[in-house]
């Protein structure tokens, strides 16, 4: 039986203003949890079932994903601790699947922390291609780096502490120039030079990167294309038109949002305190124009960094139209080279159509998942002016 959550009046007003039924938050205790097995560990299903004392129900619409009862926790299981199993909502996995990542792609996760989606992107790449993760918060990026290392996925990845609305570094696809005396990047180590440690200590209390700060290379793997490069080669800037040829094949913009569709997350504020919810979710700067301005700017920049013919997926875990369809509609109206595409695999998903045709929505009632909006956009050749 679902437990009735006593939501604060301010949050209820926010939901009603956005046409969201507050009763969905009573479904959190009945929603299943979801796990994803790391490729190659499908044969350990029975061992996991024995350890966590429940059956893993395979999802027929999302490869590698399983549902487990809502009361079961995996954090203490050997499979989770040994990097064989991830905890990730099925709706989030669907957003990554919509990118249709192929081995050899260069992929970008513009809001990468805490890292579960980036790990899935790297698992889909296999032994070819590279993944770049960007996040604005140092402590969250540290968690992302830890996750990459835990699951053995750091080799082909780069992490940057940077503002996703202004990040402009292309994938590293050029060969390093060995003829210059300038120092090059060596094998990454967690031990930082004194000068760098001193600089980090100065900014330790700044949990979020200032808007005008330069990108900081936070982590890189042996086959990420960084080793052997000079600093100016890595941090090179491209002319706007160059991204069409030298940009990323796939870009995920899982944008910062009010998280109102993450049912279990909202329920946690019962323990954390509803004043924390008001500060993190309902602050006027977040729910008014500033948040949607951030979302449209993340979408614009992600699309700018995309190669011609490449695919971008925009998603949020908000149930509102303002943070989803309104953002996508505004972007499409101003970008002649952006084509909103049908997500073919969504025909098999337990989801519903968004207000904007070709977009899809997951929600607790329809999907038995957290709420998630997903839009798939392709970068076409720019239209030529006809005289």
mmCIF file of C-alpha atoms in Angstrom:
data_model
loop_
_atom_site.group_PDB
_atom_site.id
_atom_site.type_symbol
_atom_site.label_atom_id
_atom_site.label_comp_id
_atom_site.label_asym_id
_atom_site.label_seq_id
_atom_site.Cartn_x
_atom_site.Cartn_y
_atom_site.Cartn_z
ATOM 1 C CA UNK A 1 0.000 0.000 0.000
ATOM 2 C CA UNK A 2 1.337 3.430 -0.958
ATOM 3 C CA UNK A 3 2.130 5.866 1.814
ATOM 4 C CA UNK A 4 0.608 9.344 1.609
ATOM 5 C CA UNK A 5 3.323 11.998 1.549
ATOM 6 C CA UNK A 6 2.514 15.273 3.304
ATOM 7 C CA UNK A 7 3.948 17.784 0.825
ATOM 8 C CA UNK A 8 4.571 21.388 1.903
ATOM 9 C CA UNK A 9 2.121 24.000 0.620
ATOM 10 C CA UNK A 10 4.779 25.812 -1.424
ATOM 11 C CA UNK A 11 5.574 22.621 -3.358
ATOM 12 C CA UNK A 12 1.890 21.824 -3.876
ATOM 13 C CA UNK A 13 1.391 25.333 -5.305
ATOM 14 C CA UNK A 14 4.361 24.754 -7.640
ATOM 15 C CA UNK A 15 2.837 21.455 -8.823
ATOM 16 C CA UNK A 16 -0.630 22.907 -9.331
ATOM 17 C CA UNK A 17 0.777 25.902 -11.224
ATOM 18 C CA UNK A 18 2.408 23.413 -13.606
ATOM 19 C CA UNK A 19 -0.587 21.095 -13.937
ATOM 20 C CA UNK A 20 1.013 18.226 -11.998
ATOM 21 C CA UNK A 21 -1.121 15.964 -9.792
ATOM 22 C CA UNK A 22 0.441 15.931 -6.281
ATOM 23 C CA UNK A 23 -0.864 12.404 -5.676
ATOM 24 C CA UNK A 24 1.927 10.924 -7.835
ATOM 25 C CA UNK A 25 4.269 11.314 -4.853
ATOM 26 C CA UNK A 26 2.251 8.704 -2.993
ATOM 27 C CA UNK A 27 3.434 6.102 -5.540
ATOM 28 C CA UNK A 28 7.112 6.209 -4.600
ATOM 29 C CA UNK A 29 6.978 3.248 -2.213
ATOM 30 C CA UNK A 30 5.354 1.047 -4.870
ATOM 31 C CA UNK A 31 7.693 1.930 -7.758
ATOM 32 C CA UNK A 32 10.278 -0.766 -8.514
ATOM 33 C CA UNK A 33 13.977 -0.007 -8.376
ATOM 34 C CA UNK A 34 16.087 -0.601 -11.466
ATOM 35 C CA UNK A 35 19.576 -1.963 -12.007
ATOM 36 C CA UNK A 36 21.761 -2.362 -15.061
ATOM 37 C CA UNK A 37 24.297 -5.149 -15.413
ATOM 38 C CA UNK A 38 27.688 -4.251 -16.813
ATOM 39 C CA UNK A 39 28.106 -5.979 -20.206
ATOM 40 C CA UNK A 40 29.821 -9.343 -19.800
ATOM 41 C CA UNK A 41 28.313 -10.096 -16.372
ATOM 42 C CA UNK A 42 24.957 -11.462 -17.501
ATOM 43 C CA UNK A 43 25.911 -14.878 -16.121
ATOM 44 C CA UNK A 44 25.971 -13.614 -12.508
ATOM 45 C CA UNK A 45 22.212 -12.932 -12.355
ATOM 46 C CA UNK A 46 21.500 -16.006 -10.227
ATOM 47 C CA UNK A 47 24.347 -15.159 -7.839
ATOM 48 C CA UNK A 48 22.960 -11.641 -7.396
ATOM 49 C CA UNK A 49 19.456 -12.985 -6.821
ATOM 50 C CA UNK A 50 20.758 -15.305 -4.113
ATOM 51 C CA UNK A 51 22.636 -12.511 -2.383
ATOM 52 C CA UNK A 52 19.936 -9.826 -2.416
ATOM 53 C CA UNK A 53 17.175 -12.420 -1.902
ATOM 54 C CA UNK A 54 14.886 -11.375 -4.743
ATOM 55 C CA UNK A 55 14.423 -12.020 -8.448
ATOM 56 C CA UNK A 56 15.865 -9.691 -11.097
ATOM 57 C CA UNK A 57 13.061 -9.156 -13.605
ATOM 58 C CA UNK A 58 14.587 -8.472 -17.018
ATOM 59 C CA UNK A 59 13.059 -5.560 -18.941
ATOM 60 C CA UNK A 60 12.062 -6.635 -22.437
ATOM 61 C CA UNK A 61 12.227 -3.042 -23.720
ATOM 62 C CA UNK A 62 15.683 -1.996 -22.465
ATOM 63 C CA UNK A 63 18.707 -4.317 -22.854
ATOM 64 C CA UNK A 64 20.744 -4.962 -19.725
ATOM 65 C CA UNK A 65 18.136 -3.525 -17.323
ATOM 66 C CA UNK A 66 16.286 -5.345 -14.561
ATOM 67 C CA UNK A 67 13.666 -4.345 -12.003
ATOM 68 C CA UNK A 68 13.780 -5.284 -8.330
ATOM 69 C CA UNK A 69 11.261 -4.684 -5.516
ATOM 70 C CA UNK A 70 11.219 -1.145 -4.080
ATOM 71 C CA UNK A 71 12.408 -2.192 -0.612
ATOM 72 C CA UNK A 72 15.567 -3.962 -1.879
ATOM 73 C CA UNK A 73 18.860 -2.066 -1.628
ATOM 74 C CA UNK A 74 21.955 -3.047 -3.617
ATOM 75 C CA UNK A 75 24.676 -0.863 -2.047
ATOM 76 C CA UNK A 76 26.028 -3.651 0.174
ATOM 77 C CA UNK A 77 25.885 -6.378 -2.479
ATOM 78 C CA UNK A 78 29.139 -7.787 -3.864
ATOM 79 C CA UNK A 79 27.997 -7.290 -7.467
ATOM 80 C CA UNK A 80 27.501 -3.566 -6.853
ATOM 81 C CA UNK A 81 30.671 -3.107 -4.830
ATOM 82 C CA UNK A 82 32.728 -5.027 -7.396
ATOM 83 C CA UNK A 83 31.489 -2.934 -10.326
ATOM 84 C CA UNK A 84 29.272 -5.543 -11.970
ATOM 85 C CA UNK A 85 25.953 -3.774 -11.422
ATOM 86 C CA UNK A 86 24.711 -0.179 -11.557
ATOM 87 C CA UNK A 87 21.777 1.478 -9.862
ATOM 88 C CA UNK A 88 20.079 3.624 -12.532
ATOM 89 C CA UNK A 89 16.455 4.343 -13.320
ATOM 90 C CA UNK A 90 15.168 2.714 -16.508
ATOM 91 C CA UNK A 91 13.932 6.069 -17.834
ATOM 92 C CA UNK A 92 17.479 7.442 -17.608
ATOM 93 C CA UNK A 93 18.727 4.410 -19.509
ATOM 94 C CA UNK A 94 16.136 5.106 -22.217
ATOM 95 C CA UNK A 95 17.496 8.645 -22.669
ATOM 96 C CA UNK A 96 20.994 7.248 -23.279
ATOM 97 C CA UNK A 97 19.614 4.555 -25.609
ATOM 98 C CA UNK A 98 17.931 7.264 -27.718
ATOM 99 C CA UNK A 99 21.398 8.506 -28.730
ATOM 100 C CA UNK A 100 22.022 5.218 -30.621
ATOM 101 C CA UNK A 101 25.713 5.244 -29.677
ATOM 102 C CA UNK A 102 28.004 3.185 -31.911
ATOM 103 C CA UNK A 103 31.553 1.950 -31.169
ATOM 104 C CA UNK A 104 34.009 4.590 -32.370
ATOM 105 C CA UNK A 105 31.746 7.556 -31.619
ATOM 106 C CA UNK A 106 33.038 10.594 -29.768
ATOM 107 C CA UNK A 107 30.338 11.352 -27.199
ATOM 108 C CA UNK A 108 29.750 14.260 -24.835
ATOM 109 C CA UNK A 109 27.747 14.310 -21.590
ATOM 110 C CA UNK A 110 27.319 18.016 -20.886
ATOM 111 C CA UNK A 111 25.899 17.565 -17.336
ATOM 112 C CA UNK A 112 27.767 14.382 -16.451
ATOM 113 C CA UNK A 113 27.753 14.015 -12.661
ATOM 114 C CA UNK A 114 27.160 11.808 -10.784
ATOM 115 C CA UNK A 115 28.059 9.542 -13.727
ATOM 116 C CA UNK A 116 25.614 6.633 -14.208
ATOM 117 C CA UNK A 117 24.599 7.807 -17.699
ATOM 118 C CA UNK A 118 28.222 8.496 -18.675
ATOM 119 C CA UNK A 119 29.118 4.947 -17.624
ATOM 120 C CA UNK A 120 26.337 3.575 -19.808
ATOM 121 C CA UNK A 121 27.609 5.662 -22.735
ATOM 122 C CA UNK A 122 31.108 4.227 -22.257
ATOM 123 C CA UNK A 123 29.785 0.665 -22.008
ATOM 124 C CA UNK A 124 28.027 1.206 -25.354
ATOM 125 C CA UNK A 125 31.257 2.541 -26.918
ATOM 126 C CA UNK A 126 33.178 -0.598 -25.968
ATOM 127 C CA UNK A 127 36.841 -0.463 -26.968
ATOM 128 C CA UNK A 128 36.508 2.329 -29.541
ATOM 129 C CA UNK A 129 35.786 6.052 -29.390
ATOM 130 C CA UNK A 130 35.958 8.491 -26.471
ATOM 131 C CA UNK A 131 33.607 10.023 -23.927
ATOM 132 C CA UNK A 132 33.868 13.515 -22.466
ATOM 133 C CA UNK A 133 32.033 14.425 -19.282
ATOM 134 C CA UNK A 134 31.458 18.014 -18.153
ATOM 135 C CA UNK A 135 30.072 19.289 -14.882
ATOM 136 C CA UNK A 136 30.079 22.610 -13.056
ATOM 137 C CA UNK A 137 30.390 21.186 -9.510
ATOM 138 C CA UNK A 138 33.768 19.911 -8.279
ATOM 139 C CA UNK A 139 32.393 17.559 -5.586
ATOM 140 C CA UNK A 140 29.933 15.985 -8.027
ATOM 141 C CA UNK A 141 32.665 15.538 -10.630
ATOM 142 C CA UNK A 142 34.792 13.790 -7.986
ATOM 143 C CA UNK A 143 31.948 11.297 -7.522
ATOM 144 C CA UNK A 144 31.804 10.858 -11.302
ATOM 145 C CA UNK A 145 35.535 10.125 -11.480
ATOM 146 C CA UNK A 146 35.205 7.586 -8.653
ATOM 147 C CA UNK A 147 32.391 5.858 -10.538
ATOM 148 C CA UNK A 148 34.415 5.655 -13.763
ATOM 149 C CA UNK A 149 37.323 4.102 -11.888
ATOM 150 C CA UNK A 150 35.104 1.690 -9.949
ATOM 151 C CA UNK A 151 33.577 0.314 -13.161
ATOM 152 C CA UNK A 152 36.877 0.256 -15.071
ATOM 153 C CA UNK A 153 35.694 2.835 -17.606
ATOM 154 C CA UNK A 154 38.237 5.604 -17.202
ATOM 155 C CA UNK A 155 40.516 4.576 -20.055
ATOM 156 C CA UNK A 156 38.611 6.318 -22.878
ATOM 157 C CA UNK A 157 37.175 9.214 -20.892
ATOM 158 C CA UNK A 158 37.952 12.832 -20.100
ATOM 159 C CA UNK A 159 36.328 14.859 -17.334
ATOM 160 C CA UNK A 160 36.264 18.652 -17.307
ATOM 161 C CA UNK A 161 35.217 20.982 -14.533
ATOM 162 C CA UNK A 162 33.490 23.546 -16.716
ATOM 163 C CA UNK A 163 30.308 25.488 -17.384
ATOM 164 C CA UNK A 164 28.210 23.440 -19.801
ATOM 165 C CA UNK A 165 26.753 26.591 -21.360
ATOM 166 C CA UNK A 166 30.186 27.805 -22.520
ATOM 167 C CA UNK A 167 32.316 24.629 -22.776
ATOM 168 C CA UNK A 168 33.880 24.633 -26.238
ATOM 169 C CA UNK A 169 36.545 21.904 -26.400
ATOM 170 C CA UNK A 170 36.105 19.429 -29.279
ATOM 171 C CA UNK A 171 36.895 15.721 -28.979
ATOM 172 C CA UNK A 172 40.588 14.903 -29.140
ATOM 173 C CA UNK A 173 40.952 13.360 -32.567
ATOM 174 C CA UNK A 174 44.177 14.971 -33.807
ATOM 175 C CA UNK A 175 47.579 13.354 -33.341
ATOM 176 C CA UNK A 176 49.832 15.125 -30.845
ATOM 177 C CA UNK A 177 52.652 17.236 -32.204
ATOM 178 C CA UNK A 178 55.909 15.771 -30.907
ATOM 179 C CA UNK A 179 58.198 18.404 -32.390
ATOM 180 C CA UNK A 180 57.622 21.084 -29.754
ATOM 181 C CA UNK A 181 59.601 21.546 -26.559
ATOM 182 C CA UNK A 182 56.473 22.471 -24.619
ATOM 183 C CA UNK A 183 55.573 20.004 -21.879
ATOM 184 C CA UNK A 184 52.935 17.421 -22.811
ATOM 185 C CA UNK A 185 50.329 15.529 -20.789
ATOM 186 C CA UNK A 186 51.687 12.350 -19.207
ATOM 187 C CA UNK A 187 49.817 9.397 -17.696
ATOM 188 C CA UNK A 188 47.163 10.733 -15.287
ATOM 189 C CA UNK A 189 47.852 10.416 -11.583
ATOM 190 C CA UNK A 190 45.763 11.450 -8.608
ATOM 191 C CA UNK A 191 48.818 13.184 -7.140
ATOM 192 C CA UNK A 192 48.693 16.804 -8.325
ATOM 193 C CA UNK A 193 51.634 19.239 -8.556
ATOM 194 C CA UNK A 194 52.002 21.641 -5.602
ATOM 195 C CA UNK A 195 51.036 24.684 -7.671
ATOM 196 C CA UNK A 196 47.820 22.988 -8.792
ATOM 197 C CA UNK A 197 46.967 21.789 -5.263
ATOM 198 C CA UNK A 198 47.421 25.334 -3.975
ATOM 199 C CA UNK A 199 45.064 26.682 -6.640
ATOM 200 C CA UNK A 200 42.425 24.058 -5.845
ATOM 201 C CA UNK A 201 42.698 24.834 -2.115
ATOM 202 C CA UNK A 202 41.895 28.482 -2.867
ATOM 203 C CA UNK A 203 38.641 27.522 -4.579
ATOM 204 C CA UNK A 204 37.689 24.577 -2.320
ATOM 205 C CA UNK A 205 34.799 26.474 -0.761
ATOM 206 C CA UNK A 206 33.412 27.337 -4.207
ATOM 207 C CA UNK A 207 31.396 24.174 -4.847
ATOM 208 C CA UNK A 208 30.234 25.483 -8.230
ATOM 209 C CA UNK A 209 32.561 26.860 -10.879
ATOM 210 C CA UNK A 210 32.221 30.614 -11.546
ATOM 211 C CA UNK A 211 30.515 31.357 -14.873
ATOM 212 C CA UNK A 212 33.616 32.964 -16.437
ATOM 213 C CA UNK A 213 36.138 30.334 -15.254
ATOM 214 C CA UNK A 214 38.247 28.406 -17.755
ATOM 215 C CA UNK A 215 37.674 24.632 -18.120
ATOM 216 C CA UNK A 216 39.821 22.506 -15.818
ATOM 217 C CA UNK A 217 40.958 19.058 -16.957
ATOM 218 C CA UNK A 218 39.813 16.987 -13.992
ATOM 219 C CA UNK A 219 40.643 13.458 -15.168
ATOM 220 C CA UNK A 220 41.730 11.647 -18.328
ATOM 221 C CA UNK A 221 42.352 8.038 -19.288
ATOM 222 C CA UNK A 222 45.202 6.384 -21.124
ATOM 223 C CA UNK A 223 43.275 6.106 -24.403
ATOM 224 C CA UNK A 224 41.288 9.342 -24.176
ATOM 225 C CA UNK A 225 43.541 11.116 -26.668
ATOM 226 C CA UNK A 226 45.036 13.470 -24.073
ATOM 227 C CA UNK A 227 48.411 11.830 -23.374
ATOM 228 C CA UNK A 228 51.130 13.346 -25.564
ATOM 229 C CA UNK A 229 49.179 16.533 -26.256
ATOM 230 C CA UNK A 230 50.441 19.967 -25.356
ATOM 231 C CA UNK A 231 48.163 22.155 -23.266
ATOM 232 C CA UNK A 232 47.396 24.469 -26.185
ATOM 233 C CA UNK A 233 46.472 21.462 -28.347
ATOM 234 C CA UNK A 234 43.987 20.187 -25.780
ATOM 235 C CA UNK A 235 42.482 23.592 -25.016
ATOM 236 C CA UNK A 236 42.376 24.746 -28.627
ATOM 237 C CA UNK A 237 39.346 26.665 -29.776
ATOM 238 C CA UNK A 238 37.592 26.048 -33.072
ATOM 239 C CA UNK A 239 35.850 28.415 -35.431
ATOM 240 C CA UNK A 240 32.089 28.027 -35.222
ATOM 241 C CA UNK A 241 31.824 26.230 -38.574
ATOM 242 C CA UNK A 242 34.556 23.719 -37.662
ATOM 243 C CA UNK A 243 32.342 21.862 -35.194
ATOM 244 C CA UNK A 244 30.276 20.548 -38.117
ATOM 245 C CA UNK A 245 33.304 18.431 -39.098
ATOM 246 C CA UNK A 246 35.249 18.129 -35.836
ATOM 247 C CA UNK A 247 32.508 18.083 -33.204
ATOM 248 C CA UNK A 248 30.961 15.245 -31.230
ATOM 249 C CA UNK A 249 28.980 12.428 -32.833
ATOM 250 C CA UNK A 250 26.512 12.224 -29.926
ATOM 251 C CA UNK A 251 25.685 14.731 -27.180
ATOM 252 C CA UNK A 252 23.565 14.170 -24.071
ATOM 253 C CA UNK A 253 22.113 17.264 -22.382
ATOM 254 C CA UNK A 254 20.446 15.896 -19.256
ATOM 255 C CA UNK A 255 19.842 19.417 -18.035
ATOM 256 C CA UNK A 256 19.739 20.763 -14.506
ATOM 257 C CA UNK A 257 16.091 21.010 -13.444
ATOM 258 C CA UNK A 258 13.756 21.108 -10.447
ATOM 259 C CA UNK A 259 13.848 17.260 -10.154
ATOM 260 C CA UNK A 260 10.124 17.184 -9.425
ATOM 261 C CA UNK A 261 9.738 14.028 -11.552
ATOM 262 C CA UNK A 262 12.240 12.085 -9.436
ATOM 263 C CA UNK A 263 9.646 10.657 -7.071
ATOM 264 C CA UNK A 264 11.988 8.820 -4.700
ATOM 265 C CA UNK A 265 14.257 11.898 -4.583
ATOM 266 C CA UNK A 266 11.370 14.139 -3.526
ATOM 267 C CA UNK A 267 10.321 11.607 -0.875
ATOM 268 C CA UNK A 268 13.787 11.841 0.716
ATOM 269 C CA UNK A 269 13.053 15.434 1.713
ATOM 270 C CA UNK A 270 10.715 14.021 4.372
ATOM 271 C CA UNK A 271 13.901 12.980 6.189
ATOM 272 C CA UNK A 272 16.101 15.853 4.974
ATOM 273 C CA UNK A 273 13.495 18.484 5.814
ATOM 274 C CA UNK A 274 11.035 20.298 3.552
ATOM 275 C CA UNK A 275 12.935 23.578 4.015
ATOM 276 C CA UNK A 276 15.795 21.876 2.145
ATOM 277 C CA UNK A 277 13.375 21.140 -0.701
ATOM 278 C CA UNK A 278 12.349 24.786 -0.805
ATOM 279 C CA UNK A 279 15.987 25.882 -0.935
ATOM 280 C CA UNK A 280 17.119 23.344 -3.567
ATOM 281 C CA UNK A 281 14.005 23.081 -5.735
ATOM 282 C CA UNK A 282 11.615 25.948 -5.145
ATOM 283 C CA UNK A 283 14.019 28.878 -4.869
ATOM 284 C CA UNK A 284 12.639 31.631 -7.126
ATOM 285 C CA UNK A 285 15.834 31.779 -9.164
ATOM 286 C CA UNK A 286 15.454 28.087 -10.041
ATOM 287 C CA UNK A 287 11.743 27.936 -10.811
ATOM 288 C CA UNK A 288 11.485 31.244 -12.635
ATOM 289 C CA UNK A 289 13.266 32.423 -15.785
ATOM 290 C CA UNK A 290 16.840 31.756 -14.631
ATOM 291 C CA UNK A 291 16.460 27.971 -14.691
ATOM 292 C CA UNK A 292 14.814 27.816 -18.115
ATOM 293 C CA UNK A 293 17.465 30.235 -19.416
ATOM 294 C CA UNK A 294 20.128 27.809 -18.167
ATOM 295 C CA UNK A 295 18.357 24.889 -19.860
ATOM 296 C CA UNK A 296 18.015 26.603 -23.245
ATOM 297 C CA UNK A 297 21.672 27.700 -23.085
ATOM 298 C CA UNK A 298 22.811 24.153 -22.288
ATOM 299 C CA UNK A 299 20.784 22.897 -25.261
ATOM 300 C CA UNK A 300 22.168 25.586 -27.564
ATOM 301 C CA UNK A 301 25.764 24.870 -26.595
ATOM 302 C CA UNK A 302 25.382 21.098 -26.792
ATOM 303 C CA UNK A 303 23.994 21.475 -30.311
ATOM 304 C CA UNK A 304 26.824 23.873 -31.265
ATOM 305 C CA UNK A 305 29.392 21.216 -30.275
ATOM 306 C CA UNK A 306 27.637 18.529 -32.333
ATOM 307 C CA UNK A 307 29.006 17.271 -35.622
ATOM 308 C CA UNK A 308 26.812 17.664 -38.707
ATOM 309 C CA UNK A 309 24.653 14.540 -38.897
ATOM 310 C CA UNK A 310 25.162 13.970 -35.175
ATOM 311 C CA UNK A 311 22.457 13.324 -32.596
ATOM 312 C CA UNK A 312 21.654 15.253 -29.411
ATOM 313 C CA UNK A 313 19.272 14.067 -26.699
ATOM 314 C CA UNK A 314 17.751 16.661 -24.383
ATOM 315 C CA UNK A 315 16.202 15.342 -21.182
ATOM 316 C CA UNK A 316 15.160 16.449 -17.710
ATOM 317 C CA UNK A 317 13.537 14.704 -14.764
ATOM 318 C CA UNK A 318 10.996 17.514 -14.413
ATOM 319 C CA UNK A 319 7.341 16.902 -15.218
ATOM 320 C CA UNK A 320 6.728 20.542 -16.180
ATOM 321 C CA UNK A 321 6.178 21.800 -19.731
ATOM 322 C CA UNK A 322 8.224 24.934 -19.038
ATOM 323 C CA UNK A 323 11.464 22.962 -18.593
ATOM 324 C CA UNK A 324 10.846 20.530 -21.440
ATOM 325 C CA UNK A 325 8.543 21.143 -24.403
ATOM 326 C CA UNK A 326 8.789 24.938 -24.038
ATOM 327 C CA UNK A 327 12.601 24.758 -24.069
ATOM 328 C CA UNK A 328 12.701 22.419 -27.077
ATOM 329 C CA UNK A 329 10.081 24.439 -28.988
ATOM 330 C CA UNK A 330 12.023 27.671 -28.434
ATOM 331 C CA UNK A 331 15.264 26.037 -29.573
ATOM 332 C CA UNK A 332 13.732 24.536 -32.718
ATOM 333 C CA UNK A 333 12.185 27.892 -33.641
ATOM 334 C CA UNK A 334 15.580 29.590 -33.617
ATOM 335 C CA UNK A 335 17.721 26.833 -35.195
ATOM 336 C CA UNK A 336 17.116 26.032 -38.857
ATOM 337 C CA UNK A 337 19.633 23.154 -38.850
ATOM 338 C CA UNK A 338 17.950 21.314 -35.939
ATOM 339 C CA UNK A 339 15.526 18.506 -36.801
ATOM 340 C CA UNK A 340 13.414 16.933 -34.063
ATOM 341 C CA UNK A 341 13.364 13.207 -34.775
ATOM 342 C CA UNK A 342 11.035 10.363 -33.977
ATOM 343 C CA UNK A 343 12.561 8.012 -31.391
ATOM 344 C CA UNK A 344 11.856 4.753 -33.178
ATOM 345 C CA UNK A 345 12.703 2.513 -30.237
ATOM 346 C CA UNK A 346 10.193 4.430 -28.097
ATOM 347 C CA UNK A 347 7.427 2.461 -29.827
ATOM 348 C CA UNK A 348 8.474 -0.390 -27.511
ATOM 349 C CA UNK A 349 8.853 1.789 -24.396
ATOM 350 C CA UNK A 350 6.193 2.127 -21.681
ATOM 351 C CA UNK A 351 5.973 5.886 -22.210
ATOM 352 C CA UNK A 352 3.572 8.461 -23.599
ATOM 353 C CA UNK A 353 3.934 11.268 -26.141
ATOM 354 C CA UNK A 354 5.006 14.689 -24.967
ATOM 355 C CA UNK A 355 3.009 17.799 -25.845
ATOM 356 C CA UNK A 356 5.450 18.437 -28.692
ATOM 357 C CA UNK A 357 5.103 15.671 -31.312
ATOM 358 C CA UNK A 358 8.026 13.186 -31.446
ATOM 359 C CA UNK A 359 9.028 13.862 -27.815
ATOM 360 C CA UNK A 360 8.282 11.273 -25.131
ATOM 361 C CA UNK A 361 7.589 11.266 -21.412
ATOM 362 C CA UNK A 362 8.053 8.686 -18.685
ATOM 363 C CA UNK A 363 6.087 9.003 -15.451
ATOM 364 C CA UNK A 364 5.205 6.766 -12.488
ATOM 365 C CA UNK A 365 1.653 6.009 -13.664
ATOM 366 C CA UNK A 366 2.489 5.233 -17.309
ATOM 367 C CA UNK A 367 5.955 3.747 -16.988
ATOM 368 C CA UNK A 368 6.464 2.627 -13.357
ATOM 369 C CA UNK A 369 9.636 4.751 -13.427
ATOM 370 C CA UNK A 370 10.616 8.208 -12.311
ATOM 371 C CA UNK A 371 9.483 11.066 -14.518
ATOM 372 C CA UNK A 372 11.663 11.887 -17.523
ATOM 373 C CA UNK A 373 11.230 13.917 -20.712
ATOM 374 C CA UNK A 374 13.249 12.897 -23.796
ATOM 375 C CA UNK A 375 13.738 14.702 -27.123
ATOM 376 C CA UNK A 376 16.067 13.541 -29.924
ATOM 377 C CA UNK A 377 17.472 16.221 -32.253
ATOM 378 C CA UNK A 378 19.638 15.772 -35.360
ATOM 379 C CA UNK A 379 22.033 18.389 -36.714
ATOM 380 C CA UNK A 380 21.323 18.893 -40.405
ATOM 381 C CA UNK A 381 23.283 20.842 -42.998
ATOM 382 C CA UNK A 382 22.545 24.573 -42.626
ATOM 383 C CA UNK A 383 19.959 25.913 -45.049
ATOM 384 C CA UNK A 384 21.441 27.904 -47.915
ATOM 385 C CA UNK A 385 20.035 31.312 -48.636
ATOM 386 C CA UNK A 386 18.334 31.409 -52.015
ATOM 387 C CA UNK A 387 18.827 34.724 -53.859
#
